[in-house]
mmCIF file of C-alpha atoms in Angstrom:
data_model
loop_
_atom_site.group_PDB
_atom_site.id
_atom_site.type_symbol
_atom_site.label_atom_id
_atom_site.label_comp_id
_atom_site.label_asym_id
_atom_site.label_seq_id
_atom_site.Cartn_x
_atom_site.Cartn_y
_atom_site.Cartn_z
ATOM 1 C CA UNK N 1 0.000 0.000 0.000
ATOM 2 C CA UNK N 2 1.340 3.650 -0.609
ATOM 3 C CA UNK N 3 1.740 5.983 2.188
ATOM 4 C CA UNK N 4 1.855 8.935 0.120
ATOM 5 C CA UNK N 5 -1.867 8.876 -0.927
ATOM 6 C CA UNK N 6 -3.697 11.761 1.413
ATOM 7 C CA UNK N 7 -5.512 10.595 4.087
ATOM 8 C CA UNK N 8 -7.548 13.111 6.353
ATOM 9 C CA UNK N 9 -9.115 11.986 9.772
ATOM 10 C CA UNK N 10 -13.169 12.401 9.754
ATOM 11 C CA UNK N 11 -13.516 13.771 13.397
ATOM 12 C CA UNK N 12 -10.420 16.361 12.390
ATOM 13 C CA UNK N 13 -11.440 20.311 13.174
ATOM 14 C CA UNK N 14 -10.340 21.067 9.171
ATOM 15 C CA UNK N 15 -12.778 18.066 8.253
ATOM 16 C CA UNK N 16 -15.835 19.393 9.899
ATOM 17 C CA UNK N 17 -14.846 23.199 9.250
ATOM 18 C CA UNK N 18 -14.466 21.866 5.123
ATOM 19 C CA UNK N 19 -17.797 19.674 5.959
ATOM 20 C CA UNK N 20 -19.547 22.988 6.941
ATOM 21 C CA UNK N 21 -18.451 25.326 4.363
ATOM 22 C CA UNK N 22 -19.681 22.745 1.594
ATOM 23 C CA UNK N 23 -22.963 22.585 2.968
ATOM 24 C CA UNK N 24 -22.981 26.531 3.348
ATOM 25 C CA UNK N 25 -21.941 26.524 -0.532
ATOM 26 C CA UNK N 26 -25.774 24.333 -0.914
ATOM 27 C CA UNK N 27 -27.391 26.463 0.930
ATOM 28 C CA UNK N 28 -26.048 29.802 -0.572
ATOM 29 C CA UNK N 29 -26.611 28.163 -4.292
ATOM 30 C CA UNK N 30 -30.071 26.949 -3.275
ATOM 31 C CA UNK N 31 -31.004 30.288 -1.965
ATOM 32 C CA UNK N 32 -29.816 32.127 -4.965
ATOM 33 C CA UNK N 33 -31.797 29.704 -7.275
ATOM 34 C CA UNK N 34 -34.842 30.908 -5.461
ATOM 35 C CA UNK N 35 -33.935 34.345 -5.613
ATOM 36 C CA UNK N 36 -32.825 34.323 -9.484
ATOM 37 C CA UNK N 37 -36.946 32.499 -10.192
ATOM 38 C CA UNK N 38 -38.269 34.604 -12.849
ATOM 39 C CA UNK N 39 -41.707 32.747 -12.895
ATOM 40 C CA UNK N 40 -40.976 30.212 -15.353
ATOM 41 C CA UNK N 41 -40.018 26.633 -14.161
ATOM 42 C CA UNK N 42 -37.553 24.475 -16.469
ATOM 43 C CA UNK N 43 -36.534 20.946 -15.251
ATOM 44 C CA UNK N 44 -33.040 22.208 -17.069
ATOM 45 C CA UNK N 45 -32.675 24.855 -15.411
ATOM 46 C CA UNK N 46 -33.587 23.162 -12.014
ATOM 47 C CA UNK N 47 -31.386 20.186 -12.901
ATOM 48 C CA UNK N 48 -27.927 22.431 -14.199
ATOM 49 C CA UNK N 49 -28.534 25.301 -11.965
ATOM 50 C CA UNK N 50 -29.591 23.572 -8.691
ATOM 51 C CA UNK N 51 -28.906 20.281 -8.260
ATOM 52 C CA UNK N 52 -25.962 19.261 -9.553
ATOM 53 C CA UNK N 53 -23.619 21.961 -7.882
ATOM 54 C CA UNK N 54 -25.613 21.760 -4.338
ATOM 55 C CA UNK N 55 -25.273 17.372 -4.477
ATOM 56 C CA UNK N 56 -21.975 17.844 -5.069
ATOM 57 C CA UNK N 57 -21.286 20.277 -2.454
ATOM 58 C CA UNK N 58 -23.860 18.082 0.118
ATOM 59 C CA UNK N 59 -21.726 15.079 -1.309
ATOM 60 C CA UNK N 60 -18.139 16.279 -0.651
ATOM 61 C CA UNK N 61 -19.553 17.406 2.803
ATOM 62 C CA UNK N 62 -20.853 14.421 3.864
ATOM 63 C CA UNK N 63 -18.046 12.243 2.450
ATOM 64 C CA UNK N 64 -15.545 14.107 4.771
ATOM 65 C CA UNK N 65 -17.388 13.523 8.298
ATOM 66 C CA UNK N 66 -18.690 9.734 7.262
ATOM 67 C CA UNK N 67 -16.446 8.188 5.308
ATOM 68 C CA UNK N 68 -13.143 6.440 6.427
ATOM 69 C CA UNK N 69 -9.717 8.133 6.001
ATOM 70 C CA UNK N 70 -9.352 7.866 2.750
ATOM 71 C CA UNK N 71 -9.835 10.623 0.458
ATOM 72 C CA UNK N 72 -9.789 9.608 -3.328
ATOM 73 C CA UNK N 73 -13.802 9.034 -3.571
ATOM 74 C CA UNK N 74 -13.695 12.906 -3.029
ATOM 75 C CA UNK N 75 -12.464 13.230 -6.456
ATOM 76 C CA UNK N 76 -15.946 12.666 -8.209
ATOM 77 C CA UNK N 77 -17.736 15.645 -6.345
ATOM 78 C CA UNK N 78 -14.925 17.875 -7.296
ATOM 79 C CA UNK N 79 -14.848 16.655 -10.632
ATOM 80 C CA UNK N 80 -18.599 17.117 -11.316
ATOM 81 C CA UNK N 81 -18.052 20.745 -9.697
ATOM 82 C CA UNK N 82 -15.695 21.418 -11.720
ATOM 83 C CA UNK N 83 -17.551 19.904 -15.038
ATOM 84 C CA UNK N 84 -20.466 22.351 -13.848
ATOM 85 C CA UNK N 85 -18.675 25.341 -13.799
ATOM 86 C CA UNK N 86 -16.775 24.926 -16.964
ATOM 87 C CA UNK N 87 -19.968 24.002 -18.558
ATOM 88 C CA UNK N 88 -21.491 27.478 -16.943
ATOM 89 C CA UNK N 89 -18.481 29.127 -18.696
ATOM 90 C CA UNK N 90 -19.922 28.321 -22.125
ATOM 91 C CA UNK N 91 -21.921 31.519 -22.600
ATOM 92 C CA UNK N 92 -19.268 33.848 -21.581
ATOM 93 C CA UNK N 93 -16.939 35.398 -23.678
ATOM 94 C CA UNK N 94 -14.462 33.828 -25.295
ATOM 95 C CA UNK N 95 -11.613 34.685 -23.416
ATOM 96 C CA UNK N 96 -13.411 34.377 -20.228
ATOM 97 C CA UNK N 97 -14.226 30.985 -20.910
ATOM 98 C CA UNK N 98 -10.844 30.030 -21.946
ATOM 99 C CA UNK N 99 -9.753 31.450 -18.601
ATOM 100 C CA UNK N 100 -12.690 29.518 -17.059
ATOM 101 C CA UNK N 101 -12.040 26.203 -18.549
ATOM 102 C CA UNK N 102 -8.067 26.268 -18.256
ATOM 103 C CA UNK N 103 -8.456 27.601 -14.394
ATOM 104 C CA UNK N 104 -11.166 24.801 -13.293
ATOM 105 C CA UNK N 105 -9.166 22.115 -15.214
ATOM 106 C CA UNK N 106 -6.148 22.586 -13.911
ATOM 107 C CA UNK N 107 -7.872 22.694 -10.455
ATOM 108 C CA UNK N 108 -9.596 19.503 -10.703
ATOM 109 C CA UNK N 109 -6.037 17.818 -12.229
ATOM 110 C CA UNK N 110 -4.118 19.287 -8.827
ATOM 111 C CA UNK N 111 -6.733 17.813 -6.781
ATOM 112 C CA UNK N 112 -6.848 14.131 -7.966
ATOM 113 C CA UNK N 113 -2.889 14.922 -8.031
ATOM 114 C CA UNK N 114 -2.340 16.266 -4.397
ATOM 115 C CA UNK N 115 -5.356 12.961 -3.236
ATOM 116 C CA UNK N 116 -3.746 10.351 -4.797
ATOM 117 C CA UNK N 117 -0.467 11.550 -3.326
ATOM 118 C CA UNK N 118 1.444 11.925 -7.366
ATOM 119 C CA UNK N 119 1.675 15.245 -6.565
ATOM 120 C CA UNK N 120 4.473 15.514 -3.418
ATOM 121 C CA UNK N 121 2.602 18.630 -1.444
ATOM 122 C CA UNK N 122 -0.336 20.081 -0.723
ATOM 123 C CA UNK N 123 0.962 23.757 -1.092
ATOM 124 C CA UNK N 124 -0.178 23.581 -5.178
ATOM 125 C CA UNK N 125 -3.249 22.662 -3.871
ATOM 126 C CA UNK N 126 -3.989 25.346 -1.372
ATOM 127 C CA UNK N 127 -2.594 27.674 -3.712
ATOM 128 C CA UNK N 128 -4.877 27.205 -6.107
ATOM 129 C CA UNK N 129 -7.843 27.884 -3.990
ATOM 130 C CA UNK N 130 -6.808 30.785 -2.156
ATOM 131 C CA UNK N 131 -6.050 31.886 -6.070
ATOM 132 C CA UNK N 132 -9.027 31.069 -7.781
ATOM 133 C CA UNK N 133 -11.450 32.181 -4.570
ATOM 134 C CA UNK N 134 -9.332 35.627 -4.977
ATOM 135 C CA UNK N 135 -9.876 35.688 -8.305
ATOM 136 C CA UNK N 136 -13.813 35.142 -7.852
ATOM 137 C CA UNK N 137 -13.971 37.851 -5.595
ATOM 138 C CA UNK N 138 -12.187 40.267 -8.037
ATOM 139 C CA UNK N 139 -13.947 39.214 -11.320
ATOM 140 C CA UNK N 140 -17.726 38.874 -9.699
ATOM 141 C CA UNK N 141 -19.876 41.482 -12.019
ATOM 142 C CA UNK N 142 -22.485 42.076 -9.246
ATOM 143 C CA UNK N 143 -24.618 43.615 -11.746
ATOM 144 C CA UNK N 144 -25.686 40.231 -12.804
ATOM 145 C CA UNK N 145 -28.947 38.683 -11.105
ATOM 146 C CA UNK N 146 -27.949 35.487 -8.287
ATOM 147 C CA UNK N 147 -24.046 36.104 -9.317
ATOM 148 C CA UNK N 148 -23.114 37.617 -5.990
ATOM 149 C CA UNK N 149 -24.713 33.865 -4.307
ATOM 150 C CA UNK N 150 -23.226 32.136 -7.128
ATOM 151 C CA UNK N 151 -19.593 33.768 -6.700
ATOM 152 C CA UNK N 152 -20.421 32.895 -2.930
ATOM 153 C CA UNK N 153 -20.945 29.558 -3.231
ATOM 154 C CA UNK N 154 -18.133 29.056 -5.168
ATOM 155 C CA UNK N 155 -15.683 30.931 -3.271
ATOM 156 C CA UNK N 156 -16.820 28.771 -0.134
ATOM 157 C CA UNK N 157 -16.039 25.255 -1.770
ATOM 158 C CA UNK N 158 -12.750 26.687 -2.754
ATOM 159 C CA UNK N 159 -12.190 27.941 0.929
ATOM 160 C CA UNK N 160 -13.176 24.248 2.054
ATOM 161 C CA UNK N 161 -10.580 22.950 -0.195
ATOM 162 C CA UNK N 162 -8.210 25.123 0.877
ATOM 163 C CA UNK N 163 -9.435 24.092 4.819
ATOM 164 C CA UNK N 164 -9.359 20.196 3.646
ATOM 165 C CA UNK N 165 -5.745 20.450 1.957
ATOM 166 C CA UNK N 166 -4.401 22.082 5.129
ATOM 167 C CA UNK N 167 -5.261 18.869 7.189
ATOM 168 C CA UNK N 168 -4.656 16.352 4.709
ATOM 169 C CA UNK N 169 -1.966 13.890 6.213
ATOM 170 C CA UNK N 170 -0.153 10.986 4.437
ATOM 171 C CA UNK N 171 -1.438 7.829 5.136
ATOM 172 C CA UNK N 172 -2.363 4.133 3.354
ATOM 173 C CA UNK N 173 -5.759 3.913 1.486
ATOM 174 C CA UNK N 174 -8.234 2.109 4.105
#
């Protein structure tokens, strides 16, 4: 078994504290659905804009306070995140979605990376989110309707990364 894959305790303080922030990413993201209703109900719209970034975020919470040690079935909710947001980057502008796409790729890669313990440190990892969530802040065009929850949301998964990289340990793969 390999000790370098990233192992992080479920009762740890950055567990719960990642744990919480995910679910406070669903909950901002399901309140800014509700808020952005213009009358018209679309199972697409319901499905994309709701559901699949608040199950992954209710996912990735509850995998890090039930699950064993082991952190590499983390990878799908970040992966789907990730899928979601480049996917939400398709109406942009071109450049922005370039940015968008290249950014949220590279994050997901350094993830699965830093989990599965290829990548040596965590320090890519963390600063990635503390980059991207800065980034977030500084690009957010509150003008938009729901993009100041949506930019929340976002900028709270990254934080619970960042909280979730800082007590990842190196351990085997229960």
């Amino acid at each position: 078994m390999s000790y370098n894959r990233r192992t992080l305790s479920p009762d740890s303080p950055f567990a719960i504290a990642a744990a919480l922030l995910f679910f406070a990413a669903a909950a901002v993201r399901t309140v800014g659905f509700v808020l952005s209703y213009s009358g018209e109900f679309l199972l697409f719209d319901l499905f994309i804009e709701l559901l699949v970034p608040a199950l992954c975020c209710v996912v990735f919470g509850a995998m890090l306070i039930t699950r064993k040690k082991s952190l590499i079935p983390t990878v799908f909710p970040i992966v789907g995140g990730s899928l979601y947001i480049i996917f939400r980057a398709v109406g942009l502008e071109l450049w922005q979605a370039v940015t968008v796409t290249i950014l949220y790729a590279i994050f997901a890669i350094v993830y699965i990376l830093t989990v599965t313990g290829i990548l040596n440190t965590r320090r890519v990892l963390m600063f990635f989110c503390i980059g991207v969530a800065l980034l977030c802040l500084i690009a957010n065009r509150v003008g938009e309707s729901g993009s100041l929850t949506g930019v929340l949301s976002v900028v709270f998964v990254l934080v619970a990364v960042f909280f979730e990289a800082i007590g990842m340990r190196r351990g085997r793969l229960y």
